[in-house]
mmCIF file of C-alpha atoms and ligand atoms in Angstrom:
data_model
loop_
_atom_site.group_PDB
_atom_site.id
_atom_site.type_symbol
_atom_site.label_atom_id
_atom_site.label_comp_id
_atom_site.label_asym_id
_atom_site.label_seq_id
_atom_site.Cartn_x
_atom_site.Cartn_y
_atom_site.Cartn_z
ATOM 1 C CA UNK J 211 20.960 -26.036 38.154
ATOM 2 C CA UNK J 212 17.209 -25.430 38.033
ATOM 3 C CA UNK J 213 17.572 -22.760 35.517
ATOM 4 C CA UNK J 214 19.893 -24.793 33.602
ATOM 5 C CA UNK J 215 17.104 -28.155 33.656
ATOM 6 C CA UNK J 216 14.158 -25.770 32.374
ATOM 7 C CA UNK J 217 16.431 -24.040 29.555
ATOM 8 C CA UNK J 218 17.085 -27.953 28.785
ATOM 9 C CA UNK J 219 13.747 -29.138 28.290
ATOM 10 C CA UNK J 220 12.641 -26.046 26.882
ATOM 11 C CA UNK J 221 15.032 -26.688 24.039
ATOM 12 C CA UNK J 222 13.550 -30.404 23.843
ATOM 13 C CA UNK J 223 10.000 -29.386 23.899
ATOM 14 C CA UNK J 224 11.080 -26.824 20.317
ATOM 15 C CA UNK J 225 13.353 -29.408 19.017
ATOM 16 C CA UNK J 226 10.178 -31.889 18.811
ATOM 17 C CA UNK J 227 8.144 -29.141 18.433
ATOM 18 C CA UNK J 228 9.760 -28.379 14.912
ATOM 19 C CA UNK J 229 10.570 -31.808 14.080
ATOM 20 C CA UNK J 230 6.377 -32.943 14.259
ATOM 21 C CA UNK J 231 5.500 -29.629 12.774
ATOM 22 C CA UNK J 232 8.024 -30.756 9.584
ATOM 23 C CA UNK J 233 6.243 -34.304 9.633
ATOM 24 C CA UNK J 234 2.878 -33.518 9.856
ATOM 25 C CA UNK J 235 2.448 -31.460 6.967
ATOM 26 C CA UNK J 236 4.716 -33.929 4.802
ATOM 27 C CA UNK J 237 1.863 -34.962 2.966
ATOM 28 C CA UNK J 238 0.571 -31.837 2.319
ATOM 29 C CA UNK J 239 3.593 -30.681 1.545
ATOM 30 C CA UNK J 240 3.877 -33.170 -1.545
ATOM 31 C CA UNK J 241 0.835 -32.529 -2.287
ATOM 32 C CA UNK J 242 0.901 -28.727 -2.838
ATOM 33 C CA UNK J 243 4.647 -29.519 -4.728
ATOM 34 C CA UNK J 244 2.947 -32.174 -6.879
ATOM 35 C CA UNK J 245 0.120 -29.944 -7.562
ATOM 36 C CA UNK J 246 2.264 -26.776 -8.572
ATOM 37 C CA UNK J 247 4.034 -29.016 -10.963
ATOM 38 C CA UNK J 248 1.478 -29.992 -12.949
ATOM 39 C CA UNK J 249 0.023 -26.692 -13.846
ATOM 40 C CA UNK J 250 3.543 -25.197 -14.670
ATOM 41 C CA UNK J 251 3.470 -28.150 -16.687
ATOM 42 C CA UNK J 252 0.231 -27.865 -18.211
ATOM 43 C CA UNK J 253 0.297 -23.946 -19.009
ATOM 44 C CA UNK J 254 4.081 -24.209 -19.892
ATOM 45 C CA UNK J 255 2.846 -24.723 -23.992
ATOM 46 C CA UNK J 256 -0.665 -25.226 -23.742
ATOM 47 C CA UNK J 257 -0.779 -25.273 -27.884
ATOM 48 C CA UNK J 258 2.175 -27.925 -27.703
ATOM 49 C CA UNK J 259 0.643 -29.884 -25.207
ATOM 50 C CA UNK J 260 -2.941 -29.692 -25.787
ATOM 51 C CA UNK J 261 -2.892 -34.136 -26.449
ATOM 52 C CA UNK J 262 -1.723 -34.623 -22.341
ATOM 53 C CA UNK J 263 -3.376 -31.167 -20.932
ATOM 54 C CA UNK J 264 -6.302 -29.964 -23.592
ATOM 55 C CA UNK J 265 -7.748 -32.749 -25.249
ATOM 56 C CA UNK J 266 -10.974 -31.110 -25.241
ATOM 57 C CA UNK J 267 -10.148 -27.667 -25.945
ATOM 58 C CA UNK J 268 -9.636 -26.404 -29.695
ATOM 59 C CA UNK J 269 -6.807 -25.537 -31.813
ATOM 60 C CA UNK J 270 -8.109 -21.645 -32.044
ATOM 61 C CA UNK J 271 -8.897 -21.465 -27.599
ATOM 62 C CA UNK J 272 -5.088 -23.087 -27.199
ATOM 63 C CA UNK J 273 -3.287 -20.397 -29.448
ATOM 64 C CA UNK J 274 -5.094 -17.247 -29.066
ATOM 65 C CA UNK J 275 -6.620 -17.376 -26.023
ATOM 66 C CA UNK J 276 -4.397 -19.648 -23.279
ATOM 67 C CA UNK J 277 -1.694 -17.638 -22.037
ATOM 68 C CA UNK J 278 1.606 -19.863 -21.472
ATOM 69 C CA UNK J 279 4.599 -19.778 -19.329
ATOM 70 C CA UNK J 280 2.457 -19.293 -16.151
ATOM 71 C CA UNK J 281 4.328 -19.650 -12.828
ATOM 72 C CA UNK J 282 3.483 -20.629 -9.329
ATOM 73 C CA UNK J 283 2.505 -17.322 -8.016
ATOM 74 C CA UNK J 284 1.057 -15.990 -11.319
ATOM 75 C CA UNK J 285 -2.022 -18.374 -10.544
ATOM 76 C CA UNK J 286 -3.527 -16.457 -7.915
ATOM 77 C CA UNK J 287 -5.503 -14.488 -9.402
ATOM 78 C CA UNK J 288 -7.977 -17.304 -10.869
ATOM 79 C CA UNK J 289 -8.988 -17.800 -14.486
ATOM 80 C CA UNK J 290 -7.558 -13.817 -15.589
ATOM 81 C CA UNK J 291 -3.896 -15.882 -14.592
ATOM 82 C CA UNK J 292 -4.402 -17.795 -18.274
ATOM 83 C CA UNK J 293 -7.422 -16.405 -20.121
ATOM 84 C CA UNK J 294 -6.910 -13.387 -22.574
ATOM 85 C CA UNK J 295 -10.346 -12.828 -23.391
ATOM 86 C CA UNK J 296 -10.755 -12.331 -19.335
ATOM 87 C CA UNK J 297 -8.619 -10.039 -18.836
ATOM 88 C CA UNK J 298 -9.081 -6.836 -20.305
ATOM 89 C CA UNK J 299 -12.643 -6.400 -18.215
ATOM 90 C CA UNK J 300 -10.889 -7.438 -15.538
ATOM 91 C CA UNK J 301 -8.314 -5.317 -15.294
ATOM 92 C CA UNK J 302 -11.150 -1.869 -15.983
ATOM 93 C CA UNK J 303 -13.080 -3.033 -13.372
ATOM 94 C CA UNK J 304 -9.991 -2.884 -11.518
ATOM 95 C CA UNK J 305 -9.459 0.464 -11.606
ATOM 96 C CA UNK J 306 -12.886 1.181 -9.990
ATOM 97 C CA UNK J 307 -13.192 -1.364 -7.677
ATOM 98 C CA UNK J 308 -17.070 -2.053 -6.941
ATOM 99 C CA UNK J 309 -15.476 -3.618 -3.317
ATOM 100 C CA UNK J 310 -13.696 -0.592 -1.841
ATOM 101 C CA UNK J 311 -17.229 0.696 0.102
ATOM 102 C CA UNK J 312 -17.036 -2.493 1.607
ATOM 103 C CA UNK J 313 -13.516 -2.526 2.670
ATOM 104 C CA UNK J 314 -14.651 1.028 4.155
ATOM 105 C CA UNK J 315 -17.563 -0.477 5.929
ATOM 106 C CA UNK J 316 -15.076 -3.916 7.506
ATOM 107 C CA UNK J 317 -13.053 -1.394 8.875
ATOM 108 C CA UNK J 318 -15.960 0.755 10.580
ATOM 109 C CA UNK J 319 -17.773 -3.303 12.045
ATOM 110 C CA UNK J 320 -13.866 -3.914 13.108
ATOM 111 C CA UNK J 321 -13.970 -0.793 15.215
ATOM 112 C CA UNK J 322 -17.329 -0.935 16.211
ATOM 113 C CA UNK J 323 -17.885 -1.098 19.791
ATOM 114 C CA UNK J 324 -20.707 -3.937 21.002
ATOM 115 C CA UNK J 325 -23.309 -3.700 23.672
ATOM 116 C CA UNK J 326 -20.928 -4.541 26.391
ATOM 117 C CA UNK J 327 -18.714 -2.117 25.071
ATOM 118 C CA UNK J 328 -16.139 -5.203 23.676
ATOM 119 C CA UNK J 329 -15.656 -5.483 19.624
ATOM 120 C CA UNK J 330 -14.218 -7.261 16.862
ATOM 121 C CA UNK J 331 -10.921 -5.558 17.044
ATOM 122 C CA UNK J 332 -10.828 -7.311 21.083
ATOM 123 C CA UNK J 333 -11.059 -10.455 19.378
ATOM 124 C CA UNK J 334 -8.825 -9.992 16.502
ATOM 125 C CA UNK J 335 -6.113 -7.434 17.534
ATOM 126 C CA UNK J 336 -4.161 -7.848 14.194
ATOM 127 C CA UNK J 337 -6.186 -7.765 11.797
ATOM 128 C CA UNK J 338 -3.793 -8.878 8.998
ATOM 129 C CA UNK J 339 -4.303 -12.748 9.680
ATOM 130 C CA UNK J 340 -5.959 -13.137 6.585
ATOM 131 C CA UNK J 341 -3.586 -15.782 5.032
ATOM 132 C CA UNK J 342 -4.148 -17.984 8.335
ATOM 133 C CA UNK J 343 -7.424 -19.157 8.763
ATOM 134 C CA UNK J 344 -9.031 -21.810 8.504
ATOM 135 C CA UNK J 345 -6.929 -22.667 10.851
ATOM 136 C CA UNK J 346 -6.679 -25.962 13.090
ATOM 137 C CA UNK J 347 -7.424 -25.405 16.583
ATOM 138 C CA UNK J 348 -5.081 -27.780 18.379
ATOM 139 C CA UNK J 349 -7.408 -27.389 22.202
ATOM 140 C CA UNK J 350 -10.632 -28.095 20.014
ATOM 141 C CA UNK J 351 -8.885 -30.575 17.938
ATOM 142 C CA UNK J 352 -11.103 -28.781 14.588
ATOM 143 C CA UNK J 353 -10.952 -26.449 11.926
ATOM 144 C CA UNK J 354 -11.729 -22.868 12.375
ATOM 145 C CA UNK J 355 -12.763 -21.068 9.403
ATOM 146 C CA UNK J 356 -12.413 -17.177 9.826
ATOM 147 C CA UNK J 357 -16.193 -17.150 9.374
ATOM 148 C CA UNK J 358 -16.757 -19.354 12.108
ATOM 149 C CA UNK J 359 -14.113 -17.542 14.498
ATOM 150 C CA UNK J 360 -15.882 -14.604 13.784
ATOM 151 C CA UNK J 361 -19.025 -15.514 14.611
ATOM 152 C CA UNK J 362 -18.152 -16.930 17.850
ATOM 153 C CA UNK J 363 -16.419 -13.593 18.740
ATOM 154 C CA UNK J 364 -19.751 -11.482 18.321
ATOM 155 C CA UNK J 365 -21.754 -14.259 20.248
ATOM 156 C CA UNK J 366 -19.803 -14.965 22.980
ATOM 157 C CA UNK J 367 -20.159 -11.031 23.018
ATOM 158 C CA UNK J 368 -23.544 -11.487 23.815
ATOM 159 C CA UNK J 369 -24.719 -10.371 19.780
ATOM 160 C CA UNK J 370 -26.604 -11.957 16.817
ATOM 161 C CA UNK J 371 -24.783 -14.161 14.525
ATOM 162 C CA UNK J 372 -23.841 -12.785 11.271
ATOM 163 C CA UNK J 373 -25.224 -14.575 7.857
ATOM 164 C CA UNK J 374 -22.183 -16.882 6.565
ATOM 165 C CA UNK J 375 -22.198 -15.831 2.796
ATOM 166 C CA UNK J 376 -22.792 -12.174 2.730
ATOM 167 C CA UNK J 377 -23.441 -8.521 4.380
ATOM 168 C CA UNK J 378 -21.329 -7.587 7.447
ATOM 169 C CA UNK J 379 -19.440 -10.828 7.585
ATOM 170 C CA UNK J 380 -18.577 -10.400 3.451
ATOM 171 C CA UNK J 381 -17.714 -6.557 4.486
ATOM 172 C CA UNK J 382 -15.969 -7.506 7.402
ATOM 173 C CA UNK J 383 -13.666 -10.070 5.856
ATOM 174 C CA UNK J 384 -13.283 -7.980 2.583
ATOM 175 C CA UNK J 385 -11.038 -5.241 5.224
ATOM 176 C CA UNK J 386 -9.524 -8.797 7.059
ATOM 177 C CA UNK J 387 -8.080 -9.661 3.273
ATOM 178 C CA UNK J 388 -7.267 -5.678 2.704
ATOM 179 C CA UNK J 389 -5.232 -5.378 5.707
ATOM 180 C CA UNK J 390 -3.649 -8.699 4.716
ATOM 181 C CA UNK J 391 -2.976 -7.827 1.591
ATOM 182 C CA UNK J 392 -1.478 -4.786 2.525
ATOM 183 C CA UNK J 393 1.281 -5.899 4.931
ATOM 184 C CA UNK J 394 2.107 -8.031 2.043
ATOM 185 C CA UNK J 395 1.184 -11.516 4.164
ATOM 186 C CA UNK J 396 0.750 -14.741 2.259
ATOM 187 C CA UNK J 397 -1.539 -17.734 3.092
ATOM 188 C CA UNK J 398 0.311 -19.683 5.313
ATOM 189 C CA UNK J 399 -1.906 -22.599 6.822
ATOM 190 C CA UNK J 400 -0.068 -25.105 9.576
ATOM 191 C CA UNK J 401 -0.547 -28.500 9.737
ATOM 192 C CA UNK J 402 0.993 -29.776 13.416
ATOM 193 C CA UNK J 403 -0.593 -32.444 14.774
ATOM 194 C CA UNK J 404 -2.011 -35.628 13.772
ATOM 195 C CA UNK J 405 -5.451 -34.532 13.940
ATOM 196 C CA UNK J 406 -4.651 -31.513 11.432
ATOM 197 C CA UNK J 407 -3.268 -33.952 9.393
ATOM 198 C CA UNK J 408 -6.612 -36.014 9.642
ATOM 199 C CA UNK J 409 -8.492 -33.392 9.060
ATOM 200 C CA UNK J 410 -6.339 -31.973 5.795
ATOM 201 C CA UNK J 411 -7.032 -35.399 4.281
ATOM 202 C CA UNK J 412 -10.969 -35.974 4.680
ATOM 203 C CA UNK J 413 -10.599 -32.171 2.944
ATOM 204 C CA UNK J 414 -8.624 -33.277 0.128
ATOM 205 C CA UNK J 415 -10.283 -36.338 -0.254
ATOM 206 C CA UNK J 416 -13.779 -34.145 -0.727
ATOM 207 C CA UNK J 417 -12.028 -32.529 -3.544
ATOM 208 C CA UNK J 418 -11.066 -35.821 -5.320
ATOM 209 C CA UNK J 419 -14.394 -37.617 -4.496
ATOM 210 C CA UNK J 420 -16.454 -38.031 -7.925
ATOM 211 C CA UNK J 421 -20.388 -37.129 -7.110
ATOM 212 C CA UNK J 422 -23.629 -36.548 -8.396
ATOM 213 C CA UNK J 423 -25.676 -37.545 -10.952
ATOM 214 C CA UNK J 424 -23.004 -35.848 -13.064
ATOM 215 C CA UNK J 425 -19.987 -37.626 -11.520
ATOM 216 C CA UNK J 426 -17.666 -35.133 -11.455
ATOM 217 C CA UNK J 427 -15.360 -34.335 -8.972
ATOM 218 C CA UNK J 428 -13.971 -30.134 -7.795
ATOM 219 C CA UNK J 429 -10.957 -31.889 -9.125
ATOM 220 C CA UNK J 430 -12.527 -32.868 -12.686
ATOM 221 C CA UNK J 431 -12.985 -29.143 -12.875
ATOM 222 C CA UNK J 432 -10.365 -27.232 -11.171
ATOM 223 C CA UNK J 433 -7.450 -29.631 -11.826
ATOM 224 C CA UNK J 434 -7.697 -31.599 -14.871
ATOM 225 C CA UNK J 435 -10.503 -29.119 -16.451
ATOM 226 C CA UNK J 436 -8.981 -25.778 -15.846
ATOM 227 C CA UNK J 437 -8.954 -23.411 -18.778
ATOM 228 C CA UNK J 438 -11.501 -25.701 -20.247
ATOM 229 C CA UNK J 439 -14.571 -23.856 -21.030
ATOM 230 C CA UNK J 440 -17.936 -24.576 -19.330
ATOM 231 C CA UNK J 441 -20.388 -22.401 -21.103
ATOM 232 C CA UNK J 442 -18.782 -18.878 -21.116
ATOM 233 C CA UNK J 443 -16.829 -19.645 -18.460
ATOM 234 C CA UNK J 444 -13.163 -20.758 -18.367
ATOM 235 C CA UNK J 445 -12.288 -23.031 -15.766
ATOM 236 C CA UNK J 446 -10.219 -21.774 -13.064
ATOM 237 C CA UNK J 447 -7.407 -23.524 -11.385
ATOM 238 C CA UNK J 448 -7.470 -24.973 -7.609
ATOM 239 C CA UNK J 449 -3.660 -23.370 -6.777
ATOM 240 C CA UNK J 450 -4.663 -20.374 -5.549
ATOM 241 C CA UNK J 451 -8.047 -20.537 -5.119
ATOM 242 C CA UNK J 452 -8.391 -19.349 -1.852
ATOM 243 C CA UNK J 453 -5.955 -16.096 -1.712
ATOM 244 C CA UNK J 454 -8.334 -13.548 -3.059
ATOM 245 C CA UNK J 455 -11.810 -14.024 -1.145
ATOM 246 C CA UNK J 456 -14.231 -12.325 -0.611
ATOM 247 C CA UNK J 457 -15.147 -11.415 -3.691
ATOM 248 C CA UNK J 458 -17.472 -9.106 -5.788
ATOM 249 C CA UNK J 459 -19.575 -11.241 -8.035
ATOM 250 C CA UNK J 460 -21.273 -9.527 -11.297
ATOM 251 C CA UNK J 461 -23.930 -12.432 -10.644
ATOM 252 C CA UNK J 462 -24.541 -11.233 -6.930
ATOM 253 C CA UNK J 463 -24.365 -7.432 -7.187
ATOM 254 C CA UNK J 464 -22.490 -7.667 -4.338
ATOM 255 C CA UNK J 465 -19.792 -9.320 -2.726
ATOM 256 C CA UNK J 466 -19.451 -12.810 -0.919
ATOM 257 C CA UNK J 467 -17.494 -15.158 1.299
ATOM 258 C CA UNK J 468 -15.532 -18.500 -0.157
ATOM 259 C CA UNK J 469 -18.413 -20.743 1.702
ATOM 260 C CA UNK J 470 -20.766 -18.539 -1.100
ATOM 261 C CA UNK J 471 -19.058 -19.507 -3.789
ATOM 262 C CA UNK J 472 -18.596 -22.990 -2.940
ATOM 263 C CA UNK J 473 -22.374 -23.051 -2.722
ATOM 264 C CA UNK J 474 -22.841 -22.776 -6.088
ATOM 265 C CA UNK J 475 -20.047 -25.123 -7.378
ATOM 266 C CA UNK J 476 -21.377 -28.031 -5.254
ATOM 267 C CA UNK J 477 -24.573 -27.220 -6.543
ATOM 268 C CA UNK J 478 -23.434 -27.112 -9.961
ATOM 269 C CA UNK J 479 -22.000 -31.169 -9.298
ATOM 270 C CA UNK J 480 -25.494 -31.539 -8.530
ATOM 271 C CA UNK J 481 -25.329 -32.033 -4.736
ATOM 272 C CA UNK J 482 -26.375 -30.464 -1.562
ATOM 273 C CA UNK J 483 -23.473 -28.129 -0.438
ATOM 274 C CA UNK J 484 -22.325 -28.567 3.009
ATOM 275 C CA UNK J 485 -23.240 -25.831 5.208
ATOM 276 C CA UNK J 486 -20.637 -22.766 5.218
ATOM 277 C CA UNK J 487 -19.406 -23.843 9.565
ATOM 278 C CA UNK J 488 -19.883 -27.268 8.976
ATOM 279 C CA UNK J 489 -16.809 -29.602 9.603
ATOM 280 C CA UNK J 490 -17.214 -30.813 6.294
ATOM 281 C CA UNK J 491 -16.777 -27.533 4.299
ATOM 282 C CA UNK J 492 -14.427 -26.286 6.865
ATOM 283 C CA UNK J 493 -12.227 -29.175 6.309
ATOM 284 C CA UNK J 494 -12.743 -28.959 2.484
ATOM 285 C CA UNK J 495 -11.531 -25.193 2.755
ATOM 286 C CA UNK J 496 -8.491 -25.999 4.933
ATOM 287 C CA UNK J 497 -7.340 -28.368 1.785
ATOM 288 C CA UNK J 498 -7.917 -26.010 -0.308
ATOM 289 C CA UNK J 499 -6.132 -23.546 1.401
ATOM 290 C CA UNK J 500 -2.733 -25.359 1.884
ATOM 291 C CA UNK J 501 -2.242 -25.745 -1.549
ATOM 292 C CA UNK J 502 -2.546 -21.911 -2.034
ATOM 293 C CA UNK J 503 -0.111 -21.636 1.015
ATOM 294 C CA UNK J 504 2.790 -19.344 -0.091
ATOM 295 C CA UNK J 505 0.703 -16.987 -2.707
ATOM 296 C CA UNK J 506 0.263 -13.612 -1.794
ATOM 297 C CA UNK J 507 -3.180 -12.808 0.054
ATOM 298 C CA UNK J 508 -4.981 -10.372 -2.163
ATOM 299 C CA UNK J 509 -8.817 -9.698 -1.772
ATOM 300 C CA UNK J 510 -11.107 -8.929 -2.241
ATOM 301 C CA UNK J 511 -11.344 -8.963 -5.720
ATOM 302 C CA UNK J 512 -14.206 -9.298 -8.649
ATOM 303 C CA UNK J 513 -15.232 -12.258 -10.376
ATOM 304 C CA UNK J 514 -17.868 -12.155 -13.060
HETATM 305 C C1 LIG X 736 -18.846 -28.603 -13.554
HETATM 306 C C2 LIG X 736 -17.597 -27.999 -13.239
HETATM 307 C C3 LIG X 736 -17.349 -27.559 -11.811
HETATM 308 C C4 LIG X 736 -17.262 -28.362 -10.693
HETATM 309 C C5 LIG X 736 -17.493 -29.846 -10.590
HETATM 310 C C6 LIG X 736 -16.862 -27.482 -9.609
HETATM 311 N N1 LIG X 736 -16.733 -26.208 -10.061
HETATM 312 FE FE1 LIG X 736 -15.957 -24.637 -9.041
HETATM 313 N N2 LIG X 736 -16.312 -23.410 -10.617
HETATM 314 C C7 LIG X 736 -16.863 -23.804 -11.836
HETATM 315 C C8 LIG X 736 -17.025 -22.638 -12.692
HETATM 316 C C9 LIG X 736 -17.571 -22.630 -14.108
HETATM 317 C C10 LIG X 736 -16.562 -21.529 -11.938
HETATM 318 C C11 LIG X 736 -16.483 -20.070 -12.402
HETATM 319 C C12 LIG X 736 -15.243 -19.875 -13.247
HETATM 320 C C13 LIG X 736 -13.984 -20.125 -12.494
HETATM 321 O O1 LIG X 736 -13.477 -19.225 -11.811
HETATM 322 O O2 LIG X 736 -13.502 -21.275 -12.511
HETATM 323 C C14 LIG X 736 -16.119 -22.049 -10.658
HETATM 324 C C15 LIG X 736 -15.559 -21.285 -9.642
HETATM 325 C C16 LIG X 736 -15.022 -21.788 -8.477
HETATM 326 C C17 LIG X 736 -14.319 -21.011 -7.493
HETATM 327 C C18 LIG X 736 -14.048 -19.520 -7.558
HETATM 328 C C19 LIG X 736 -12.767 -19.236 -8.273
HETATM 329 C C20 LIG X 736 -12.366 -17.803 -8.228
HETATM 330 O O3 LIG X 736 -11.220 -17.513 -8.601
HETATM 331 O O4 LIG X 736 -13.127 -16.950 -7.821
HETATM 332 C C21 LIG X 736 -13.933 -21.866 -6.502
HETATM 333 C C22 LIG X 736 -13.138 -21.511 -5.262
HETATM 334 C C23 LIG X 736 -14.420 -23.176 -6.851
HETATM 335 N N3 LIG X 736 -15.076 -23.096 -8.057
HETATM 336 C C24 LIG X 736 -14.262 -24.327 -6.078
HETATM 337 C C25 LIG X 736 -14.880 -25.545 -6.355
HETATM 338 C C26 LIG X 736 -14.902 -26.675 -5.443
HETATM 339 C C27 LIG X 736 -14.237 -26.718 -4.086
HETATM 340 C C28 LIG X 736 -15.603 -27.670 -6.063
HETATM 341 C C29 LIG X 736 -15.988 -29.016 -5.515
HETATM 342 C C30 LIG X 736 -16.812 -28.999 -4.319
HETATM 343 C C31 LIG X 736 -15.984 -27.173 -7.368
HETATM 344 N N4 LIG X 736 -15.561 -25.878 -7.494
HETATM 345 C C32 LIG X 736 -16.649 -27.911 -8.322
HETATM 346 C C33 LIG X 736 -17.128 -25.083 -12.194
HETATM 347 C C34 LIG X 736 -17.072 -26.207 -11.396
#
């Protein structure tokens, strides 16, 4: 009888279990559907629908250099997804990968024992959990951003912090993504709880926000901008913006976390950036990466 109570309410406790875990993320859900519609829609023809998608790109940029027919999971891979000119550096720097020391190096700091003999690998036993950070702790009732989770494993080991943007914590995350990438994992960020769902929206509503003496928006750039050009840069897109960090950066010499590159954008809107463990960015980043949910993980990888 006992047995058969517990087996009862076990079953109850899934059953809502599931059913808030399916309403929670409705929104984002939507969202992410809405989002992947529009740029199938906007890179379907880009030369035949340069009046609702390209109004400020020209006639030359739309035929020769704007890929079309780009699908869902063709857009991880940023800007190189749509832009020809792109692409063929891209893909030689490929083939010698400036990263793969550092993937090297990740996997030695994963290993590597700490004073009191604990280390990273204690803390993250599989290390192919790229795809699922940040993630939202439901006991803290916050967003965890990998950085920050790894950070709080070496300190509550008794070490020194590691810089947010770059070094061991760039290395260290570049063999995270590699071992990600390698089991053949995709980002796949929950939403299951009311206070996720709280959190998802102050993110996404970061994104949309205009700001800045410039009064743009990430949006005004990675949404309705994308494959515009900004200098000698072509706009990437915000599906699948998170699957492939870190990344090398020609700029850096080196190689750096998402919160690095964000830096720089928010800078670029002419604003202070949050910092890189703040709940701000963190929330931001857990937007961000529900609409890449689905898309294959696959950093690091080399941006100019
Ligand atoms: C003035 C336009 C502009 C604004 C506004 C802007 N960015 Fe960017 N962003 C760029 C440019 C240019 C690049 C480099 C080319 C590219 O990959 O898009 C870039 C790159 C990125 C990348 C790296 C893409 C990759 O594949 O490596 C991310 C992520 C990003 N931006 C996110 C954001 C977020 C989040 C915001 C808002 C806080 C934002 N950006 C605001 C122009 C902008």
């Amino acid at each position: 009888m006992l047995l058969k109570i517990v087996k009862a309410s076990a079953f109850v406790a899934l059953a809502a279990c599931t059913l808030s875990a399916n309403s929670f993320n409705a929104q984002a859900e939507k969202d992410k559907t809405e989002l992947i519609k529009y740029f199938e829609a906007k890179f379907a023809d880009p030369e035949k629908n340069a009046a609702t998608f390209f109004p400020y790109s020209t006639e030359d940029e739309l035929k020769n250099n704007i890929k079309k027919d780009i699908k869902h999971m063709d857009f991880g891979i940023g800007n190189y997804a749509f832009n020809r000119a792109g692409i063929a550096t891209y893909e030689e720097i490929k083939e010698m990968p400036p990263y793969e020391d550092a993937i090297d190096a990740g996997a030695a700091l994963y290993e590597k024992k700490f004073a009191n003999g604990n280390s990273l690998a204690i803390c993250f036993p599989d290390p192919t959990i790229g795809g699922d950070y940040p993630m939202f702790d439901e006991s803290r009732k916050e967003v965890v951003s990998l950085t920050q989770a790894v950070n709080e494993c070496i300190t509550s080991n008794g070490e020194k912090k590691w810089n947010e943007k770059k070094g061991d914590m760039a290395k260290f995350q570049a063999f995270i993504a590699n071992s990600t990438k390698e089991a053949e994992k995709k980002v796949n960020v929950k939403i299951e709880s009311a206070e996720a769902a709280a959190a998802y929206e102050r993110g996404k509503e970061f994104y949309y926000t205009q700001r800045g003496y410039l009064n743009l928006s990430c949006a005004t750039c990675h949404v309705q901008g994308a494959a515009q050009r900004v200098r000698n840069e072509s706009l990437s897109q915000l599906l699948g913006h998170t699957t492939h960090f870190p990344v090398y950066r020609l700029k850096w010499q080196g190689l750096g976390t998402l919160e690095r590159r964000m830096e720089g954008c928010v800078k670029d809107q002419g604003q202070n950036p949050p910092k890189p463990s703040s709940k701000t960015m963190k929330e931001l980043l857990y937007f961000m990466a529900y609409m890449s949910n689905g898309m294959a993980v696959d950093g690091p990888d080399i941006r100019k």
